[in-house]
Coordinates of C-alpha atoms in Angstrom, one line a residue:
X280 CA 0.0 0.0 0.0
X281 CA 1.1 3.6 -0.7
X282 CA 0.7 6.2 2.0
X283 CA -0.9 9.5 1.1
X284 CA 1.3 12.6 1.0
X285 CA 0.3 16.0 2.4
X286 CA 0.2 17.5 -1.1
X287 CA -2.4 15.1 -2.3
X288 CA -6.1 15.8 -2.4
X289 CA -8.4 14.8 0.5
X290 CA -8.9 11.2 1.4
X291 CA -11.2 9.1 -0.6
X292 CA -14.3 7.4 0.9
X293 CA -12.5 4.0 0.6
X294 CA -9.5 5.2 2.5
X295 CA -11.7 6.7 5.3
X296 CA -13.5 3.3 5.7
X297 CA -10.2 1.5 5.9
X298 CA -8.9 3.9 8.6
X299 CA -12.0 3.5 10.6
X300 CA -11.8 -0.3 10.5
X301 CA -8.1 -0.2 11.5
X302 CA -8.7 2.0 14.5
X303 CA -11.6 -0.1 15.6
X304 CA -9.5 -3.2 15.1
X305 CA -6.5 -2.0 17.3
X306 CA -8.8 -0.6 20.0
X307 CA -10.5 -4.0 20.4
X308 CA -7.3 -6.0 20.3
X309 CA -6.0 -3.8 23.2
X310 CA -8.9 -4.9 25.4
X311 CA -8.5 -7.6 28.0
X312 CA -8.1 -11.2 26.9
X313 CA -10.9 -13.6 26.5
X314 CA -12.1 -15.7 29.5
X315 CA -10.6 -18.8 28.0
X316 CA -7.2 -17.3 27.3
X317 CA -5.6 -18.5 30.5
X318 CA -6.9 -22.0 30.2
X319 CA -4.8 -22.5 27.0
X320 CA -1.6 -22.1 29.1
X321 CA -2.4 -24.7 31.7
X322 CA -0.6 -27.6 30.0
X323 CA 2.5 -25.5 29.4
X324 CA 3.7 -25.7 33.0
X325 CA 3.8 -29.5 32.6
X326 CA 6.6 -29.2 30.0
X327 CA 10.0 -30.2 31.3
X328 CA 12.2 -27.8 29.4
X329 CA 12.2 -24.1 30.1
X330 CA 12.9 -23.4 26.4
X331 CA 9.9 -25.5 25.4
X332 CA 7.7 -23.6 27.7
X333 CA 8.9 -20.3 26.4
X334 CA 8.4 -21.4 22.7
X335 CA 5.0 -22.9 23.5
X336 CA 3.7 -19.7 25.3
X337 CA 4.9 -17.6 22.4
X338 CA 3.2 -19.8 19.8
X339 CA -0.1 -19.9 21.7
X340 CA -0.1 -16.1 22.2
X341 CA 0.6 -15.5 18.6
X342 CA -2.2 -17.9 17.5
X343 CA -4.6 -16.4 20.0
X344 CA -4.2 -12.8 18.9
X345 CA -4.2 -13.9 15.2
X346 CA -7.6 -15.6 15.8
X347 CA -8.8 -12.7 17.8
X348 CA -7.9 -10.2 15.1
X349 CA -9.8 -12.3 12.5
X350 CA -12.9 -12.6 14.7
X351 CA -12.9 -8.9 15.6
X352 CA -12.5 -7.9 12.0
X353 CA -15.3 -10.2 10.9
X354 CA -17.7 -8.9 13.5
X355 CA -16.8 -5.3 12.7
X356 CA -17.3 -5.8 8.9
X357 CA -20.6 -7.7 9.3
X358 CA -22.0 -5.1 11.7
X359 CA -21.3 -2.2 9.3
X360 CA -24.4 -1.0 7.6
X361 CA -24.3 -0.3 3.9
X362 CA -26.5 2.8 4.2
X363 CA -24.2 4.3 6.8
X364 CA -21.3 3.7 4.4
X365 CA -23.2 5.4 1.6
X366 CA -24.1 8.3 3.9
X367 CA -20.4 8.7 4.9
X368 CA -19.5 9.2 1.3
X369 CA -21.1 12.6 1.3
X370 CA -18.8 14.0 3.9
X371 CA -15.6 12.5 2.7
X372 CA -14.6 15.5 0.6
X373 CA -12.8 17.1 3.4
X374 CA -10.3 15.5 5.7
X375 CA -12.0 13.4 8.3
X376 CA -11.2 13.7 11.9
X377 CA -11.1 9.9 12.0
X378 CA -8.3 9.7 9.5
X379 CA -5.0 9.0 11.2
X380 CA -2.8 12.0 11.9
X381 CA 0.7 12.3 10.5
X382 CA 2.2 10.9 13.8
X383 CA -0.4 8.1 14.3
X384 CA 0.8 4.6 14.2
X385 CA 0.4 2.9 10.8
X386 CA -0.5 -0.8 10.9
X387 CA 1.4 -3.4 9.0
X388 CA 0.8 -3.7 5.3
X389 CA -0.5 -7.2 5.7
X390 CA -3.2 -6.1 8.2
X391 CA -4.1 -3.2 6.1
X392 CA -4.6 -5.3 3.0
X393 CA -6.9 -7.7 5.0
X394 CA -9.0 -4.8 6.2
X395 CA -9.1 -3.3 2.7
X396 CA -10.2 -6.6 1.2
X397 CA -13.1 -6.9 3.7
X398 CA -14.2 -3.3 3.1
X399 CA -14.3 -4.0 -0.7
X400 CA -16.2 -7.2 -0.3
X401 CA -18.7 -5.7 2.1
X402 CA -19.3 -2.7 -0.2
X403 CA -20.1 -5.1 -3.1
X404 CA -22.5 -7.1 -0.8
X405 CA -20.4 -10.3 -1.2
X406 CA -20.7 -12.8 1.6
X407 CA -17.6 -14.8 1.8
X408 CA -16.8 -18.1 3.5
X409 CA -13.7 -19.1 5.4
X410 CA -12.4 -21.0 2.4
X411 CA -12.6 -17.8 0.4
X412 CA -10.5 -16.0 3.0
X413 CA -7.9 -18.7 2.7
X414 CA -7.9 -18.6 -1.1
X415 CA -7.7 -21.4 -3.6
X416 CA -4.0 -21.7 -3.0
X417 CA -4.5 -22.7 0.7
X418 CA -7.4 -25.0 -0.1
X419 CA -5.5 -26.8 -2.8
X420 CA -1.8 -25.9 -2.0
X421 CA -0.3 -27.1 -5.2
X422 CA -3.2 -26.0 -7.5
X423 CA -3.4 -29.6 -8.5
X424 CA -7.2 -29.9 -9.0
X425 CA -8.8 -28.8 -12.3
X426 CA -11.8 -27.3 -10.4
X427 CA -12.2 -25.1 -7.4
X428 CA -11.4 -27.0 -4.2
X429 CA -14.5 -26.6 -2.1
X430 CA -15.4 -28.5 1.1
X431 CA -17.4 -31.1 -0.9
X432 CA -14.5 -31.6 -3.2
X433 CA -12.1 -32.2 -0.3
X434 CA -14.6 -34.6 1.3
X435 CA -15.1 -36.7 -1.9
X436 CA -11.4 -36.7 -2.7
X437 CA -10.7 -38.1 0.7
X438 CA -13.4 -40.7 0.4
X439 CA -12.1 -41.8 -3.0
X440 CA -8.4 -41.8 -2.1
X441 CA -8.6 -43.3 1.4
X442 CA -12.0 -44.6 2.5
X443 CA -12.9 -46.7 -0.5
X444 CA -9.5 -48.5 -0.7
X445 CA -9.6 -49.1 3.1
X446 CA -12.8 -51.1 2.6
X447 CA -11.2 -53.3 -0.1
X448 CA -8.1 -54.4 1.9
X449 CA -8.2 -56.6 5.0
X450 CA -5.2 -54.9 6.6
X451 CA -5.3 -51.3 5.4
X452 CA -2.5 -50.1 7.7
X453 CA -0.1 -52.4 5.7
X454 CA -1.7 -51.9 2.3
X455 CA -1.5 -48.1 2.6
X456 CA 2.3 -48.3 2.5
X457 CA 2.3 -49.6 -1.0
X458 CA 1.2 -47.9 -4.3
X459 CA -2.4 -48.6 -5.0
X460 CA -4.2 -48.7 -8.4
X461 CA -6.8 -46.1 -7.2
X462 CA -4.0 -43.6 -6.5
X463 CA -2.6 -44.0 -10.0
X464 CA -6.1 -43.4 -11.3
X465 CA -6.6 -40.4 -9.1
X466 CA -3.4 -38.8 -10.5
X467 CA -4.8 -39.6 -14.0
X468 CA -8.3 -38.1 -13.4
X469 CA -7.0 -34.8 -11.8
X470 CA -5.3 -33.9 -15.0
X471 CA -8.6 -32.8 -16.6
X472 CA -11.9 -31.4 -15.4
X473 CA -14.2 -34.1 -17.0
X474 CA -12.7 -37.3 -15.5
X475 CA -12.1 -35.5 -12.2
X476 CA -15.8 -34.5 -11.9
X477 CA -16.9 -38.0 -12.9
X478 CA -14.6 -39.4 -10.2
X479 CA -16.2 -37.2 -7.6
X480 CA -19.6 -38.4 -8.9
X481 CA -18.4 -42.0 -8.2
X482 CA -17.2 -41.1 -4.8
X483 CA -20.5 -39.3 -4.0
X484 CA -22.6 -42.3 -5.1
X485 CA -20.5 -44.6 -2.9
X486 CA -20.6 -42.3 0.1
X487 CA -24.4 -42.1 -0.3
X488 CA -24.6 -45.9 -0.3
X489 CA -22.6 -46.1 2.9
X490 CA -25.1 -43.7 4.5
X491 CA -28.0 -45.7 3.3
X492 CA -29.2 -43.0 0.9
X493 CA -30.3 -43.8 -2.7
X494 CA -29.2 -40.3 -3.8
X495 CA -27.8 -37.3 -2.2
X496 CA -27.3 -33.6 -3.1
X497 CA -23.7 -34.3 -3.7
X498 CA -24.5 -37.1 -6.3
X499 CA -27.0 -34.9 -8.1
X500 CA -24.6 -31.9 -8.1
X501 CA -21.6 -33.8 -9.5
X502 CA -23.6 -35.8 -11.9
X503 CA -25.1 -32.6 -13.4
X504 CA -21.7 -31.0 -13.5
X505 CA -20.1 -34.1 -15.2
X506 CA -22.8 -34.2 -17.8
X507 CA -22.5 -30.5 -18.5
X508 CA -18.7 -30.8 -18.9
X509 CA -19.1 -33.8 -21.3
X510 CA -21.8 -32.1 -23.4
X511 CA -19.8 -28.9 -23.6
X512 CA -16.8 -30.9 -24.9
X513 CA -18.9 -32.8 -27.4
X514 CA -20.4 -29.6 -28.8
X515 CA -16.9 -28.2 -29.5
X516 CA -15.7 -31.3 -31.3
X517 CA -14.1 -30.7 -34.7
X518 CA -12.7 -34.2 -35.2
X519 CA -12.2 -37.4 -33.2
X520 CA -13.2 -37.1 -29.5
X521 CA -10.4 -36.3 -27.1
X522 CA -9.4 -39.0 -24.6
X523 CA -10.5 -37.1 -21.5
X524 CA -14.1 -36.9 -22.8
X525 CA -13.9 -40.6 -23.6
X526 CA -12.7 -41.3 -20.1
X527 CA -15.5 -39.2 -18.6
X528 CA -18.2 -41.1 -20.6
X529 CA -16.7 -44.4 -19.5
X530 CA -16.9 -43.3 -15.8
X531 CA -20.5 -42.2 -16.3
X532 CA -21.3 -45.6 -17.9
X533 CA -19.7 -47.4 -14.9
X534 CA -21.6 -45.3 -12.4
X535 CA -25.0 -46.0 -14.1
X536 CA -24.1 -49.7 -14.5
X537 CA -23.4 -50.1 -10.8
X538 CA -25.7 -47.6 -9.1
X539 CA -28.0 -46.1 -11.6
X540 CA -30.4 -46.7 -14.5
X541 CA -29.9 -49.7 -16.9
X542 CA -31.1 -47.9 -20.0
X543 CA -29.0 -44.8 -19.3
X544 CA -26.0 -47.0 -18.9
X545 CA -26.6 -48.6 -22.3
X546 CA -26.7 -45.2 -23.9
X547 CA -23.4 -44.2 -22.3
X548 CA -21.8 -47.5 -23.5
X549 CA -23.1 -47.1 -27.0
X550 CA -21.7 -43.5 -27.2
X551 CA -18.4 -44.6 -25.7
X552 CA -18.0 -47.4 -28.3
X553 CA -18.8 -45.1 -31.2
X554 CA -16.4 -42.4 -30.0
X555 CA -13.6 -45.0 -29.4
X556 CA -14.1 -46.5 -32.9
X557 CA -13.7 -43.0 -34.4
X558 CA -10.3 -42.7 -32.7
X559 CA -9.2 -46.2 -33.9
X560 CA -10.4 -48.2 -31.0
X561 CA -8.3 -49.4 -28.1
X562 CA -5.0 -48.9 -30.1
X563 CA -5.7 -45.2 -30.0
X564 CA -5.1 -45.3 -26.2
X565 CA -2.0 -47.3 -26.2
X566 CA 0.2 -44.3 -25.5
X567 CA -1.5 -43.8 -22.1
X568 CA -1.2 -47.2 -20.3
X569 CA -3.3 -46.2 -17.2
X570 CA -6.2 -44.9 -19.3
X571 CA -5.9 -47.9 -21.7
X572 CA -6.1 -50.3 -18.7
X573 CA -9.1 -48.5 -17.2
X574 CA -11.1 -48.4 -20.4
X575 CA -10.4 -52.0 -21.3
X576 CA -11.1 -53.2 -17.8
X577 CA -14.4 -51.3 -17.8
X578 CA -15.5 -52.8 -21.1
X579 CA -14.7 -56.3 -19.9
X580 CA -16.1 -56.0 -16.4
X581 CA -19.2 -53.8 -16.8
X582 CA -20.4 -53.5 -20.5
X583 CA -23.3 -55.6 -21.6
X584 CA -23.2 -58.3 -24.3
X585 CA -24.1 -56.3 -27.4
X586 CA -23.4 -56.5 -31.1
X587 CA -23.1 -52.8 -31.7
X588 CA -19.3 -52.6 -31.9
X589 CA -16.2 -53.5 -30.1
X590 CA -13.2 -51.1 -29.9
X591 CA -10.8 -54.0 -29.8
X592 CA -11.0 -54.5 -33.5
X593 CA -8.0 -53.2 -35.4
X594 CA -9.7 -52.6 -38.8
X595 CA -12.6 -50.5 -39.9
X596 CA -14.9 -53.5 -40.4
X597 CA -16.7 -53.3 -37.1
X598 CA -20.2 -53.9 -36.0
X599 CA -21.9 -50.5 -35.5
X600 CA -25.6 -51.3 -35.3
X601 CA -27.9 -48.4 -34.5
X602 CA -30.2 -49.2 -31.6
X603 CA -33.6 -47.7 -32.2
X604 CA -36.4 -47.7 -29.7
X605 CA -38.6 -50.8 -29.8
X606 CA -36.4 -52.8 -32.2
X607 CA -34.2 -55.8 -31.6
X608 CA -30.5 -55.7 -32.2
X609 CA -29.9 -57.4 -35.5
X610 CA -26.8 -59.2 -36.7
X611 CA -24.7 -57.2 -39.1
X612 CA -22.0 -59.9 -39.7
X613 CA -18.4 -59.0 -40.3
X614 CA -16.5 -58.3 -37.1
X615 CA -18.8 -60.0 -34.7
X616 CA -19.0 -63.2 -36.9
X617 CA -15.2 -63.2 -37.1
X618 CA -15.0 -63.0 -33.3
X619 CA -17.3 -66.0 -32.9
X620 CA -15.2 -68.0 -35.3
X621 CA -12.0 -66.7 -33.6
X622 CA -13.2 -68.0 -30.3
X623 CA -14.1 -71.5 -31.7
X624 CA -10.6 -71.7 -33.3
X625 CA -8.9 -70.5 -30.0
X626 CA -10.7 -73.1 -27.8
X627 CA -10.1 -75.9 -30.3
X628 CA -6.4 -75.1 -30.4
X629 CA -6.2 -74.8 -26.7
X630 CA -7.8 -78.2 -26.2
X631 CA -5.3 -79.9 -28.5
X632 CA -2.3 -78.2 -26.7
X633 CA -3.6 -79.3 -23.3
X634 CA -3.9 -82.9 -24.4
X635 CA -0.3 -82.8 -25.8
X636 CA 1.0 -81.3 -22.5
X637 CA -0.3 -84.1 -20.3
X638 CA 2.6 -86.0 -18.8
X639 CA 2.9 -89.4 -20.5
X640 CA 6.6 -89.7 -21.3
X641 CA 9.8 -89.2 -19.4
X642 CA 10.6 -86.0 -21.3
X643 CA 7.2 -84.6 -20.4
X644 CA 7.7 -85.4 -16.7
X645 CA 11.1 -83.7 -16.9
X646 CA 9.5 -80.7 -18.4
X647 CA 7.1 -80.5 -15.4
X648 CA 10.1 -80.5 -13.0
X649 CA 12.0 -77.9 -15.1
X650 CA 9.1 -75.4 -15.0
X651 CA 8.0 -75.1 -11.4
X652 CA 6.0 -71.9 -11.9
X653 CA 3.9 -73.4 -14.7
X654 CA 3.3 -76.5 -12.6
X655 CA 2.5 -75.0 -9.2
X656 CA 0.9 -71.6 -10.0
X657 CA -2.5 -73.0 -10.9
X658 CA -2.5 -76.0 -8.7
X659 CA -5.6 -76.4 -6.5
X660 CA -5.3 -74.2 -3.4
X661 CA -2.9 -71.7 -4.8
X662 CA -3.6 -68.0 -4.8
X663 CA -4.2 -67.8 -8.6
X664 CA -6.3 -71.0 -8.5
X665 CA -8.6 -69.6 -5.8
X666 CA -9.1 -66.3 -7.6
X667 CA -10.1 -68.3 -10.8
X668 CA -12.6 -70.5 -8.9
X669 CA -16.3 -70.3 -9.9
X670 CA -18.3 -68.0 -7.7
X671 CA -22.1 -68.1 -7.7
X672 CA -23.5 -64.6 -8.1
X673 CA -27.2 -65.6 -8.0
X674 CA -28.1 -64.7 -11.5
X675 CA -28.4 -67.2 -14.4
X676 CA -29.0 -64.7 -17.2
X677 CA -26.0 -63.2 -18.9
X678 CA -27.4 -59.7 -18.6
X679 CA -26.7 -59.6 -14.8
X680 CA -23.4 -61.4 -14.6
X681 CA -21.4 -59.2 -12.3
X682 CA -17.9 -57.9 -12.7
X683 CA -16.4 -60.8 -10.7
X684 CA -17.7 -63.3 -13.3
X685 CA -16.6 -61.2 -16.3
X686 CA -13.2 -60.6 -14.9
X687 CA -12.7 -64.2 -14.0
X688 CA -13.6 -65.4 -17.5
X689 CA -11.4 -62.7 -19.1
X690 CA -8.4 -63.7 -16.9
X691 CA -8.8 -67.3 -17.9
X692 CA -9.0 -66.3 -21.6
X693 CA -5.9 -64.0 -21.3
X694 CA -3.8 -66.6 -19.5
X695 CA -4.7 -69.3 -21.9
X696 CA -3.9 -67.0 -24.8
X697 CA -0.4 -66.5 -23.3
X698 CA 0.1 -70.3 -22.9
X699 CA -1.2 -70.9 -26.5
X700 CA 1.2 -68.3 -27.9
X701 CA 4.3 -68.9 -25.8
X702 CA 3.8 -72.6 -25.1
X703 CA 2.9 -74.4 -21.9
X704 CA 6.5 -75.3 -21.1
X705 CA 8.8 -72.5 -22.4
X706 CA 11.2 -70.1 -20.8
X707 CA 9.0 -67.2 -21.8
X708 CA 6.0 -68.7 -20.0
X709 CA 8.1 -69.4 -16.9
X710 CA 9.4 -65.9 -16.9
X711 CA 5.9 -64.4 -17.3
X712 CA 4.5 -66.4 -14.4
X713 CA 7.5 -65.6 -12.2
X714 CA 6.9 -61.9 -12.9
X715 CA 3.2 -62.2 -12.2
X716 CA 3.8 -64.0 -8.9
X717 CA 6.3 -61.3 -7.8
X718 CA 3.8 -58.5 -8.5
X719 CA 1.1 -60.3 -6.6
X720 CA 3.4 -60.9 -3.6
X721 CA 4.6 -57.3 -3.6
X722 CA 1.0 -56.1 -3.6
X723 CA -0.2 -58.6 -0.9
X724 CA -1.8 -57.4 2.3
X725 CA -3.1 -60.8 3.4
X726 CA -6.4 -60.2 1.6
X727 CA -7.8 -62.8 -0.8
X728 CA -6.9 -62.1 -4.4
X729 CA -10.0 -61.2 -6.3
X730 CA -10.7 -61.8 -10.0
X731 CA -11.1 -58.1 -10.6
X732 CA -7.7 -57.3 -9.1
X733 CA -6.1 -60.2 -11.0
X734 CA -7.5 -59.0 -14.4
X735 CA -6.3 -55.4 -13.6
X736 CA -2.8 -56.8 -12.9
X737 CA -2.8 -58.9 -16.1
X738 CA -3.9 -55.9 -18.2
X739 CA -1.3 -53.5 -16.8
X740 CA 1.8 -55.6 -17.0
X741 CA 3.1 -55.4 -20.6
X742 CA 6.0 -57.9 -20.8
X743 CA 6.5 -58.2 -24.5
X744 CA 5.4 -56.7 -27.9
X745 CA 2.4 -59.0 -28.2
X746 CA 0.8 -57.9 -24.9
X747 CA -1.6 -55.4 -26.3
X748 CA -2.7 -57.7 -29.2
X749 CA -3.6 -60.4 -26.6
X750 CA -5.5 -57.9 -24.4
X751 CA -7.6 -56.7 -27.4
X752 CA -8.2 -60.3 -28.5
X753 CA -9.4 -61.0 -24.9
X754 CA -11.8 -58.1 -25.1
X755 CA -13.2 -59.5 -28.4
X756 CA -13.6 -63.0 -27.1
X757 CA -15.2 -62.1 -23.8
X758 CA -17.7 -60.0 -25.7
X759 CA -18.7 -63.1 -27.5
X760 CA -18.9 -65.4 -24.5
X761 CA -21.1 -62.8 -22.6
X762 CA -23.9 -63.7 -25.0
X763 CA -24.0 -67.4 -24.2
X764 CA -26.2 -69.2 -21.6
X765 CA -25.1 -69.9 -18.1
X766 CA -24.6 -73.6 -18.9
X767 CA -22.3 -72.8 -21.9
X768 CA -20.5 -70.2 -19.8
X769 CA -19.7 -72.8 -17.1
X770 CA -18.5 -75.3 -19.8
X771 CA -16.1 -72.8 -21.3
X772 CA -14.9 -71.7 -17.9
X773 CA -14.2 -75.4 -16.8
X774 CA -12.3 -76.1 -20.0
X775 CA -10.0 -73.0 -19.6
X776 CA -9.5 -73.7 -15.9
X777 CA -8.5 -77.3 -16.5
X778 CA -6.2 -76.2 -19.3
X779 CA -4.3 -74.1 -16.8
X780 CA -4.2 -76.8 -14.1
X781 CA -2.9 -79.6 -16.4
X782 CA -5.0 -82.6 -15.2
X783 CA -3.1 -85.7 -14.1
X784 CA -4.6 -87.9 -16.9
X785 CA -6.6 -87.6 -20.1
X786 CA -9.8 -89.1 -18.5
X787 CA -10.3 -86.1 -16.1
X788 CA -9.8 -83.7 -19.0
X789 CA -12.1 -85.7 -21.3
X790 CA -15.0 -85.4 -18.9
X791 CA -14.8 -81.6 -19.2
X792 CA -14.1 -81.5 -23.0
X793 CA -17.1 -83.7 -23.9
X794 CA -19.5 -81.0 -22.7
X795 CA -18.3 -78.6 -25.4
X796 CA -20.3 -78.2 -28.6
X797 CA -19.2 -75.4 -31.0
X798 CA -22.5 -75.7 -32.9
X799 CA -24.5 -74.9 -29.8
X800 CA -22.0 -72.1 -28.9
X801 CA -22.4 -70.4 -32.2
X802 CA -26.2 -70.7 -32.0
X803 CA -26.3 -69.0 -28.7
X804 CA -23.7 -66.4 -29.4
X805 CA -25.4 -65.3 -32.6
X806 CA -29.0 -65.1 -31.3
X807 CA -30.5 -61.6 -31.3
X808 CA -30.8 -59.8 -28.0
X809 CA -33.8 -58.0 -26.8
X810 CA -32.4 -54.9 -25.1
X811 CA -35.7 -53.6 -23.7
X812 CA -37.0 -56.5 -21.6
X813 CA -35.7 -57.3 -18.2
X814 CA -33.8 -60.6 -18.1
X815 CA -34.9 -63.4 -15.8
X816 CA -34.4 -63.0 -12.1
X817 CA -33.7 -59.2 -12.4
X818 CA -33.8 -57.7 -9.0
X819 CA -37.2 -56.1 -8.1
X820 CA -37.6 -52.5 -7.3
X821 CA -38.0 -53.2 -3.6
X822 CA -34.7 -55.1 -3.5
X823 CA -32.9 -52.3 -5.3
X824 CA -34.3 -49.7 -2.9
X825 CA -33.1 -51.9 -0.1
X826 CA -29.6 -51.9 -1.5
X827 CA -29.5 -55.6 -2.6
X828 CA -27.0 -56.2 -5.3
X829 CA -26.7 -52.5 -5.9
X830 CA -22.9 -52.5 -5.8
X831 CA -20.7 -55.1 -7.4
X832 CA -18.5 -57.0 -5.0
X833 CA -15.5 -59.3 -4.9
X834 CA -15.4 -62.9 -3.9
X835 CA -16.3 -63.6 -0.3
X836 CA -17.2 -59.9 0.4
X837 CA -18.3 -59.5 4.0
X838 CA -19.7 -55.9 3.6
X839 CA -21.7 -56.2 0.4
X840 CA -23.3 -54.0 -1.0
X841 CA -20.9 -51.3 0.4
X842 CA -17.8 -52.6 -1.3
X843 CA -17.1 -51.5 -4.8
X844 CA -15.6 -53.7 -7.5
X845 CA -13.6 -50.9 -8.9
X846 CA -12.7 -47.2 -8.3

C-alpha cells in the first residue's frame, strides 16, 4: 500500500473506511483477553524444558491474537451497515477527523490489506466463507485440482483416495504403505476437469450408499456438472473425440451400470463405443497405459453383451448397429461373426495343446520339473487358482453377470492366450508367471486375491510386444462369451481352468471336454438380444431400494453392498 502525502487531495471514501476499521481493530485488540485465554496455558507448565515452555507460550499467544484479530475484524465488517457507508461518502470530501494523523501509528501492510479486502467485499454485498479468506492456493496448496477446491470436493477426494481403498483391503494399515491402483487413477483423473468431476460423482454415489441413501445432493450436483462438462466438450468437437471426454463417458457408464439406471448405462456404453471406434479403438489409447487399462477393464467388467461394436478391432470392419427404440438388435455380420469363429478356433487349439501337454513320457515329466511356476501356479489351493474358482452370483441370465464373473472369465482367456502363444513349457511362459507371482506378492496385504484385481494386474503388465494384441483379443472373445447361456458359460470356464491346471490324466480332461459343442455355442452367441425386456431374475424395485446387489463386490465380500468392485 502507498501512503498519502500531504500535497495530495483529501482522502477518498474508501481510505476513510479502511482507517475506521483499522482504528476499531486495534482498539478491540488492546482490550483484556478472552475468558478462555488463561486455560490455554495450563498444560504449558507441565513441559520439562524451560525453552519448550517459552516457545509454546509464544506460539499460543501468537495464535490467540491472530484468531482474535480475525474474529474482531469479521464482526466489525458484518455489523457495518451499507446505508451508513453510503451516507459517509457525502462528507468524505474534506479530511475526516477519524483519519490517522501524521504521527499516528500505521498498521502493518498485511493487516491493512486484509481490512481493505473486507471493506471492498462488504461494499459489493459479497458474503464470503472461510475457504474464500484462505484462497484457492490454501485450499489446494499445489493447485493440482482442475476445479475449485470446495469442502465437498475435499470430502469426496478423501473418500475416493482413502476410505474406499480401506474397505477393499483386509489390513489397510499395511496396504496403505504400497502404491495402489486407485491412486494412479486419481493422478490420471485430476489432469482434466471431465474425469475429475466423474470421479467425484463415483465417490458421492458410494458415500451415499454407505449412509443408506439412494441419492444425495452431492451425487446430483456432480452428476449434473459431469454431464454439462461432457456435453460442452462434445459440442466443441471438430474431429475425433479427445481421450479425456472418452474417459469421462466411461466413468459415467460405470456409475450408471453399478448404481444407476440400466437404459441410461446402455446409452453411455453405446456412445463410448462409437467415439472410441472413431479414434481407432483401443489402439488409440496405447500411448497412455493407465487410461488404456481403465477403459479396457471397464469394457470387460461392466459392459453388456451387445453386437453394436467392439473397440478392440484393429480394422474398420466393425459392427456398428444403430439401436432404435422398440427394435431388436440385428446381426450385421463382419467383425462379430469373425469374433465367434475366432473363439471357436482358439478353444479348439487350446484343447489340443492341453492334451499334448499331459505328462505321459519321461521327457514330459522332466518338463514339469524344469518349469516349477507353470506346474504350481494354478494347482488347487494356490492363490491364482482360488481367484479363478467359480463364484455363484445368484443370476443365471448373462445380462446380470457381475464384474467378478466377467473378470474371472477374461483372466482365464488371457492366461490361456499366453500359454497358447508362448507354449505351456517354455522359458518365456516361466518368466511371465514368475513376474506375475512377484507382482502379486509385492501387492499382498493378506487379503484374498479377487478376479477383478487379477484382471487389472494382467492388463497392466506389458511384458512383450504382443501384450496389447492379446489384451484386445481377450476383449473381443469375452464380448462373444457374454452372449452365451449360463450352462455354456460354465462349460467354457471349466475347459479353460483345467487347461491351466494340467490334469493328471486324459480321463479327467475328457469329462470336461465332452460337454463342449461349437455348434451350440455359435447358435447362442449369434442369437438376437432384446435390449428392452428385463432378463430373468432381475432384482425387483423393492430389493434395489433396499440396496440388494446395488454394488458389485469381490469374492467372499463381507460388507456387500458397500464394497465397490472398482474405483
